[in-house]
Each structure stands twice: as C-alpha cells, then as structure tokens.
Coordinates of C-alpha atoms in Angstrom, one line a residue:
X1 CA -73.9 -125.6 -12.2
X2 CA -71.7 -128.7 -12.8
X3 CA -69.7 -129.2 -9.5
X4 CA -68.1 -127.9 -6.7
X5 CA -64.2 -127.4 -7.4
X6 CA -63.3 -131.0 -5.4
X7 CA -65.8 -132.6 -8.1
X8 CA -67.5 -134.6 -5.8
X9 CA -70.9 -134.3 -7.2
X10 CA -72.6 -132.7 -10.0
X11 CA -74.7 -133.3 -12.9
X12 CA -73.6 -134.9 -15.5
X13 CA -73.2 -132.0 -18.1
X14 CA -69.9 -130.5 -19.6
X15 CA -69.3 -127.2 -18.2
X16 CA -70.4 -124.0 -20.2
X17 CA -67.5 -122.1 -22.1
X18 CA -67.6 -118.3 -22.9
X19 CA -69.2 -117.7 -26.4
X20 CA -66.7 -115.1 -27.4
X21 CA -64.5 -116.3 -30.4
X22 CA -61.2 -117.5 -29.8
X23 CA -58.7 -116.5 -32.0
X24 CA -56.0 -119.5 -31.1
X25 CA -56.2 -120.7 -34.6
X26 CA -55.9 -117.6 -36.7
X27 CA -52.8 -117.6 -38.6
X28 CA -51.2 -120.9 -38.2
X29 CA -50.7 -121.0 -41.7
X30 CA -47.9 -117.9 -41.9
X31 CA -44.5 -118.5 -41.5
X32 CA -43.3 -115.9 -39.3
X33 CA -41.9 -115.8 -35.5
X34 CA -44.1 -115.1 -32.9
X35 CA -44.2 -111.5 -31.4
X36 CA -42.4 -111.4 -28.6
X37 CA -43.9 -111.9 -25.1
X38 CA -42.9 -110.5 -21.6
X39 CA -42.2 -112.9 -18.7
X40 CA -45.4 -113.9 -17.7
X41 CA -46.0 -116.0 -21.4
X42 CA -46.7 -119.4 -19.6
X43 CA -49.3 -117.4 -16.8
X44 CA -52.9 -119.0 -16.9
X45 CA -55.7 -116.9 -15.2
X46 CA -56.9 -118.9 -12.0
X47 CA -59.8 -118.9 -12.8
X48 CA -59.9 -120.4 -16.3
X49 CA -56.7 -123.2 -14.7
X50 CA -59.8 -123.6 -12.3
X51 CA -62.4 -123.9 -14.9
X52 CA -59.9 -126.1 -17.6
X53 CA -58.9 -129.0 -15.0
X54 CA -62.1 -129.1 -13.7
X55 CA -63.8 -129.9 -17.4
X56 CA -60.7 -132.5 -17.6
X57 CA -61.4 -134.0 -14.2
X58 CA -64.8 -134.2 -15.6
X59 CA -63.7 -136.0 -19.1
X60 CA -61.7 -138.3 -17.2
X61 CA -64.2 -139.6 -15.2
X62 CA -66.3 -140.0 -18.1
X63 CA -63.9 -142.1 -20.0
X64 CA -63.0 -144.4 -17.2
X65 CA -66.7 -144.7 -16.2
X66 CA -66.7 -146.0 -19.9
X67 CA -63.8 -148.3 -19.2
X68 CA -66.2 -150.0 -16.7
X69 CA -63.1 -148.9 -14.1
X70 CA -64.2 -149.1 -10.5
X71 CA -66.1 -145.8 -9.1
X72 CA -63.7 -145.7 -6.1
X73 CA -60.5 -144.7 -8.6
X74 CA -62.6 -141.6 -9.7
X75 CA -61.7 -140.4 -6.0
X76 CA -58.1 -141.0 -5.9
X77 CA -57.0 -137.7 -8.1
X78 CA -55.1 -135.5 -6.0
X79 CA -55.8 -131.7 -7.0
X80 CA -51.9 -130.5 -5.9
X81 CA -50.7 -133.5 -7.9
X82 CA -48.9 -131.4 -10.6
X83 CA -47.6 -134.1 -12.6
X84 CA -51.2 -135.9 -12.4
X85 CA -52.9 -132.6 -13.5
X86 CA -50.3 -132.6 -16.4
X87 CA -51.1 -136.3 -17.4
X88 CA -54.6 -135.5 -17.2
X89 CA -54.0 -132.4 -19.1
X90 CA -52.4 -134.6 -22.3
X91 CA -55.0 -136.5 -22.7
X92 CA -57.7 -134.3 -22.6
X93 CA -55.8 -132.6 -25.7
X94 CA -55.8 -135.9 -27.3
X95 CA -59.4 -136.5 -26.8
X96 CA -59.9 -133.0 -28.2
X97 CA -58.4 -134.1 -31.4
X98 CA -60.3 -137.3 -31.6
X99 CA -63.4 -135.2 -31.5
X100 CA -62.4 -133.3 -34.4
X101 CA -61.7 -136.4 -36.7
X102 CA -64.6 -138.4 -35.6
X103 CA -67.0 -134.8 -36.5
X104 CA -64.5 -134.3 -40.0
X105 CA -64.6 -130.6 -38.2
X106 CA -63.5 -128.2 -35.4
X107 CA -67.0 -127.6 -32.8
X108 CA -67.3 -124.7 -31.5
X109 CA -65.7 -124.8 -28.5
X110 CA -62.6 -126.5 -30.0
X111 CA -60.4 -123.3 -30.3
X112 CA -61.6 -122.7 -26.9
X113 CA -60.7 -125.9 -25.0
X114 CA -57.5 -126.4 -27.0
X115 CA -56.3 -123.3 -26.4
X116 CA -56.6 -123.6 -22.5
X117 CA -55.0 -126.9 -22.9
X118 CA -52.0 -126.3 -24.0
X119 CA -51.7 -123.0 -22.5
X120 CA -52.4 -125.1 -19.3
X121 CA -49.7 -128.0 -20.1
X122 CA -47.0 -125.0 -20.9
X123 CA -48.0 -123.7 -17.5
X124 CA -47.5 -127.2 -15.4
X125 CA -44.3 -128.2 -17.3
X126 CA -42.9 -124.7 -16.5
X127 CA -43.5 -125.1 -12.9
X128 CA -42.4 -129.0 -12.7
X129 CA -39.2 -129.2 -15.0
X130 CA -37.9 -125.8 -12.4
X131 CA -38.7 -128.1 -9.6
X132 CA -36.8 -131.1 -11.2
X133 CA -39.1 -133.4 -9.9
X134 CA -39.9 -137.1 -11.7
X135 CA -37.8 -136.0 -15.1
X136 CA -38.1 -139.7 -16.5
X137 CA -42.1 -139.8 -15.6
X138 CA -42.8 -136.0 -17.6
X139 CA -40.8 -137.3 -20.5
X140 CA -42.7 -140.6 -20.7
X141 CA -46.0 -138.4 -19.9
X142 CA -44.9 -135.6 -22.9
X143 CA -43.4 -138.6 -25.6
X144 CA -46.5 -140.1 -25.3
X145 CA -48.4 -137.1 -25.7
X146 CA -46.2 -136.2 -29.0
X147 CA -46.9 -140.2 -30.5
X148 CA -50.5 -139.4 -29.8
X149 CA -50.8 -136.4 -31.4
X150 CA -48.4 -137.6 -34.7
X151 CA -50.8 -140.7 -35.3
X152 CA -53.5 -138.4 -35.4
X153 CA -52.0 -135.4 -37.8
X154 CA -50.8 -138.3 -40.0
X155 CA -54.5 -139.7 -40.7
X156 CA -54.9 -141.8 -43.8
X157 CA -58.5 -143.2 -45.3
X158 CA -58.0 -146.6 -43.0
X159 CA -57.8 -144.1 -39.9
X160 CA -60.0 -141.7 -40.9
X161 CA -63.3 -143.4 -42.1
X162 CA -65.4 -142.7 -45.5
X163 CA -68.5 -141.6 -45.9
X164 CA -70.4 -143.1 -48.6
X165 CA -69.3 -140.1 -50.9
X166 CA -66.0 -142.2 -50.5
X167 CA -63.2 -141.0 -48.5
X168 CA -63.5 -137.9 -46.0
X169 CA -60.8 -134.9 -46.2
X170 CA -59.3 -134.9 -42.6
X171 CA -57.0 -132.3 -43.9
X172 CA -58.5 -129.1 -41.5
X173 CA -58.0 -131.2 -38.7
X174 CA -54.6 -132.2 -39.5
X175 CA -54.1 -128.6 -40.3
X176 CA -55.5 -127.8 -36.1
X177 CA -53.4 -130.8 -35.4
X178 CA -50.3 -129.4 -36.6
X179 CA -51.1 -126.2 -35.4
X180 CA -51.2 -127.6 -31.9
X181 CA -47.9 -129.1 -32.3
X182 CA -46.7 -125.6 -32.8
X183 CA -48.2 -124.2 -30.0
X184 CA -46.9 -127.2 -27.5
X185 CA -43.1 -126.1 -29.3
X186 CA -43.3 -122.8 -26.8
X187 CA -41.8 -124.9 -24.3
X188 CA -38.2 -126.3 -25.5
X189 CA -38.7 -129.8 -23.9
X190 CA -41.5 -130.5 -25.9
X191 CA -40.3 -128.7 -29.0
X192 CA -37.2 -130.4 -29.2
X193 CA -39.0 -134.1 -28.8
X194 CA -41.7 -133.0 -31.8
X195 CA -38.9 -132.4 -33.9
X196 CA -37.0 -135.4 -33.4
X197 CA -40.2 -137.2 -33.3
X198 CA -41.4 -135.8 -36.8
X199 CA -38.0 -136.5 -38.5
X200 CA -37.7 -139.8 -37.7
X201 CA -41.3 -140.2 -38.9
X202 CA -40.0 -138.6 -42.3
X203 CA -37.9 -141.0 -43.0
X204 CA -40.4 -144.0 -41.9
X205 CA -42.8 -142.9 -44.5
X206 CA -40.0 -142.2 -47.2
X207 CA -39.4 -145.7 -46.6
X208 CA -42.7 -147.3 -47.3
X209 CA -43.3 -145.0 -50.2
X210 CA -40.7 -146.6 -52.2
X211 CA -42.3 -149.9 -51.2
X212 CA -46.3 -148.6 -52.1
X213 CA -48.0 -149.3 -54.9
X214 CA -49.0 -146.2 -56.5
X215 CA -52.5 -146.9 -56.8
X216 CA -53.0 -147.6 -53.5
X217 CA -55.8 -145.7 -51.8
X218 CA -53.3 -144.3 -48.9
X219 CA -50.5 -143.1 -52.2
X220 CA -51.9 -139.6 -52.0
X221 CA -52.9 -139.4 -48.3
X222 CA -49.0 -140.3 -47.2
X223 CA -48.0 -137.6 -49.7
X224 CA -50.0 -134.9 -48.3
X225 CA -48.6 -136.1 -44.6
X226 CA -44.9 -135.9 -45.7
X227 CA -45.7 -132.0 -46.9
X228 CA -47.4 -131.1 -43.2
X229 CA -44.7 -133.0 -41.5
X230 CA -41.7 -130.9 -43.1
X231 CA -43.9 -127.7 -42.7
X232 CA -43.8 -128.6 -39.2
X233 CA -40.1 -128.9 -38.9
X234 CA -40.2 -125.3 -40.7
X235 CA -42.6 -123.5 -38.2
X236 CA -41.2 -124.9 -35.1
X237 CA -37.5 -124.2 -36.4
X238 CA -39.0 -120.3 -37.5
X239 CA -40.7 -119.8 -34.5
X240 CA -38.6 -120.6 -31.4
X241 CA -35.2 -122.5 -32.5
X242 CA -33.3 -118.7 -31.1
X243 CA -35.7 -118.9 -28.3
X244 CA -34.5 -122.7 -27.5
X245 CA -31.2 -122.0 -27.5
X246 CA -31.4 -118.8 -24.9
X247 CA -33.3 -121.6 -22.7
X248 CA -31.5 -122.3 -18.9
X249 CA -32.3 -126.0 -19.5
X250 CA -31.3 -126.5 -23.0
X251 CA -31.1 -130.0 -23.8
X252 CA -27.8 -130.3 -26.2
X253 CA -27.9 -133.8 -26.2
X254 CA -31.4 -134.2 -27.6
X255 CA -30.4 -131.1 -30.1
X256 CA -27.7 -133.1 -31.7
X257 CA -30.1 -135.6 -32.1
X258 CA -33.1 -134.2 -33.6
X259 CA -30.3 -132.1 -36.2
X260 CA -28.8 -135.6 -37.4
X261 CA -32.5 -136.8 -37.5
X262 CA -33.1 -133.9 -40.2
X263 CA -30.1 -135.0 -42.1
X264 CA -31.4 -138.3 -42.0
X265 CA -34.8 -137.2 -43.3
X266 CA -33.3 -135.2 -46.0
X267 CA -31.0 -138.4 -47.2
X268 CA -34.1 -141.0 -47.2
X269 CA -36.0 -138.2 -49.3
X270 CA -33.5 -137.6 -51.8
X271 CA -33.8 -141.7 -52.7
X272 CA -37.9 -141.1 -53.4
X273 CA -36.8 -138.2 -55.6
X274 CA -38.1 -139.7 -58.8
X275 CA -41.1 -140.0 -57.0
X276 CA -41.9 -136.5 -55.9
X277 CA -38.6 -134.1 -56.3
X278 CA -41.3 -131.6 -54.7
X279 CA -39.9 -133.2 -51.1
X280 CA -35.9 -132.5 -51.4
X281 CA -37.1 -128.9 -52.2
X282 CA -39.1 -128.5 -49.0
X283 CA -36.5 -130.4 -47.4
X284 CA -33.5 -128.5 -48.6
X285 CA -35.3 -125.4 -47.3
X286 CA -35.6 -126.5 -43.7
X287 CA -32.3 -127.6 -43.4
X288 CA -30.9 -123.9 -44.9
X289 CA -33.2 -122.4 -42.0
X290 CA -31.7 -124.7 -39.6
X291 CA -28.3 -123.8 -40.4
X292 CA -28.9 -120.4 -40.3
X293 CA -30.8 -120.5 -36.9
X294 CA -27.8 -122.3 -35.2
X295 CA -24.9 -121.3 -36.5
X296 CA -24.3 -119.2 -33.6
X297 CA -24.5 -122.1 -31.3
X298 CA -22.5 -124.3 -33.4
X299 CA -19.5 -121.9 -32.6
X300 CA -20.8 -121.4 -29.3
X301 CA -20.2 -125.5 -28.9
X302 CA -24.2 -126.4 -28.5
X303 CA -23.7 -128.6 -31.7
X304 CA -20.9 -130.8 -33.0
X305 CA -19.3 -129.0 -36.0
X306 CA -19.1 -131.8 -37.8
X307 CA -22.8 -132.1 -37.6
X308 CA -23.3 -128.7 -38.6
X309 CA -20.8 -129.1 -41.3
X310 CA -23.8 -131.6 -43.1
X311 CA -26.2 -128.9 -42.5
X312 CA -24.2 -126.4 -44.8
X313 CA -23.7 -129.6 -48.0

C-alpha cells in the first residue's frame, strides 16, 4: 500500500488506479452542449477526493524532492487547507500534461488522473469562491493554471522536440489539452479567464504571423494553433455561455472584457486575411454564436450595447 492518508510514510510507488476505461475524453471533438446535470455536478466521491489528493501530495513531494527543497517543507501541507489542496490540484494537472508531450501520447491512466483533477478543482473552487475567502490568491492560483495550460496546447517544434524522423505531431495532446480547457470552463470563473486568455493570444499570434517568414519551421505549427484556439472559443461559448450567465457570481466585468477581446481577435485576423482567409471564417462564426448566446443579457444590461452592437457588424 502506498501511505497512510496523513502521507507520513510509504513506499515510494504511485498509487494503483482502477483499470476500467475512462470515458472523460470521448467526444471532445462534437460541438454540442452538454446534457444537462442535476445539482450535485461539482460532487466528488470521498473516496476517489481521498485517493486524487493523496496521489498529488505524493507528486508534489516528488517534485520538490527533485528541487533539492528541504525534507522538513514536505511536512508543512495542511490537509483542510482548501486553497492549498486547490494549488496543489493545478499543478498536478499541469504535470499531467507535461507527461503527455514528453511520451508524444496519452498513458493509460491519463483519462483517469485528468478526469479526477479537474473534477477535483471544480469541486474546491465551488466550495472556496461561496466562502469568499482569498479572491485575489484563487485568481492568481487559476490565471496561472490557464497560462500553464495555453503554453502547452500551443506547442510548436522548438517546444515539442523531434525525433530523428524530424519533427513529432503533438497534435493528440493538444487535442487532450484543449479538451481540458473545456472541461475546467464548467465553472464560470475559470471559463470566463480561458476565454479572455485565448483571445488575447489570438491576436498575439496574428501578430507574429504577419512578421514570419513562411518557411519557417514553426509557419504551419502556429497555423494549426490559431485553428484549436478559435475552436476553443466555440466549444466553451456552445457549451456553457447560457449556463454562465444564470451563474449567482457572474462576473460582468470580466464578460465585457473577454467580448471586446473577441472583437479584437476577429480585427487582427481580418489583417492576415491574404494569408489564410480560412481564419475570418472560423472567426466570423464564433462571434455569430456569441451574439446569439448573449443577446438576452445584452438587454438584460450584463453587456454594454455598444459592445454588443460590434458583435452583430
């Protein structure tokens, strides 16, 4: 067995996980909302919230015991910490995805892991943003999560490594990367920030395509992260923009932004439009979503009218 739940000692193994197949990644291709859940969407089973932050205890100590970090800061973790649990949390997800670029593919236990990760940060950001404890240090804690993640769904050849059949296709694991971007969007205030996040990183790369040579060896690689960055926008704006508006703690302010961001996006890709025209479509078609998905708050005052005016040009 690998430890006792305070994770004082143990051998050094990583825990066993069920063989059973997980089906967290099926369909994260289609375009449609998700079905809809009862009240309980955010529950984790104790046991497996038992088992998950365990394993993450577990990985942290590994990586700090590779940081050469003094043994006595393995002991300082407080169990009932929740905004420690949901720091530890991120970057277990984070090391997941490494794993899955440094192997060029999912292991077996990825699904698995992943799954009770974010099912596990959706559960501890529930319970802290209702307590309204340490707003500022969560939003550091899920920003930082959200930059992570983005660096590694837009992976190009000096990121990703070659083999010496040449470059390695990183696109299945920037497909599970995107696909746990969707996931994380369940929950409105990190939805909101992956938007915003994703948009603005639209229009950074529209910018240094105009200044790339086109036979550089990152051309195509940039192209094929523009496309999964504005099917991003589309999934996240398909699958829970009505739900994020019906949210309690709706954040307009952040809203407004993201929205603007978007119309941004769609202005610096209209000036690469000789370069691929194939982007102001994909573009064009996010923004009509978008405008159909808020209208009602538009009227309802969630969203400047002015703003939404742009989304309707």
């Amino acid at each position: 067995m690998f430890c006792r739940s305070d994770g004082v000692r143990g051998e050094a193994m990583e825990p066993p996980v069920a063989s059973c197949r997980c089906h967290f990644f099926d369909g994260c291709s289609d375009l449609q909302p998700p079905p809809p859940t009862g009240g309980g969407e955010h529950w984790v089973d104790e046991v497996l919230r038992r088992r998950f932050l365990r394993l993450a205890r577990w990985k942290e100590k590994r990586r700090r015991l590779d940081r050469s970090l003094p043994v006595t800061s393995l002991m300082e973790f407080n169990s009932e910490d929740e905004i420690q649990q949901l720091s530890l949390s991120t970057d277990f997800l984070v090391e997941l995805s490494d794993g899955i670029f440094a192997k060029r593919e999912s292991c077996s236990t990825f699904a698995t892991f992943s799954h009770q990760a974010v099912n596990f940060i959706l559960s501890l950001l529930k319970n802290i943003l209702l307590s309204k404890r340490e707003k500022e240090l969560v939003e550091e804690i899920i920003d930082g999560l959200v930059t992570r993640l983005m660096k590694r769904m837009c992976t190009i050849p000096e990121n990703a490594g070659t083999s010496d059949s040449g470059p390695v296709d990183c696109s299945d694991a920037q497909f599970n990367v995107q696909h746990l971007f969707r996931k994380l969007g369940n929950e409105e205030f990190i939805g909101q920030r992956i938007i915003l996040a994703v948009s603005q990183k639209i229009s950074n790369v529209s910018e240094s395509l105009l200044l790339l040579d086109p036979f550089d060896d990152s051309f195509p690689d940039m192209h094929g992260n523009m496309f999964i960055m504005i099917q991003l926008i589309e999934f996240l704006i398909s699958d829970y923009m009505k739900i994020w508006l019906c949210c309690e703690q709706f954040d307009k302010k952040i809203f407004e932004e993201w929205v603007r961001s978007i119309l941004k996006a769609r202005k610096d890709l209209e000036v690469v439009e000789n370069i691929n025209g194939l982007y102001v479509v994909y573009i064009e078609r996010v923004v009509g979503r978008l405008a159909r998905e808020v209208a009602p708050a538009a009227y309802q005052g969630k969203l400047d009218l002015d703003v939404f005016s742009k989304l309707l040009c």
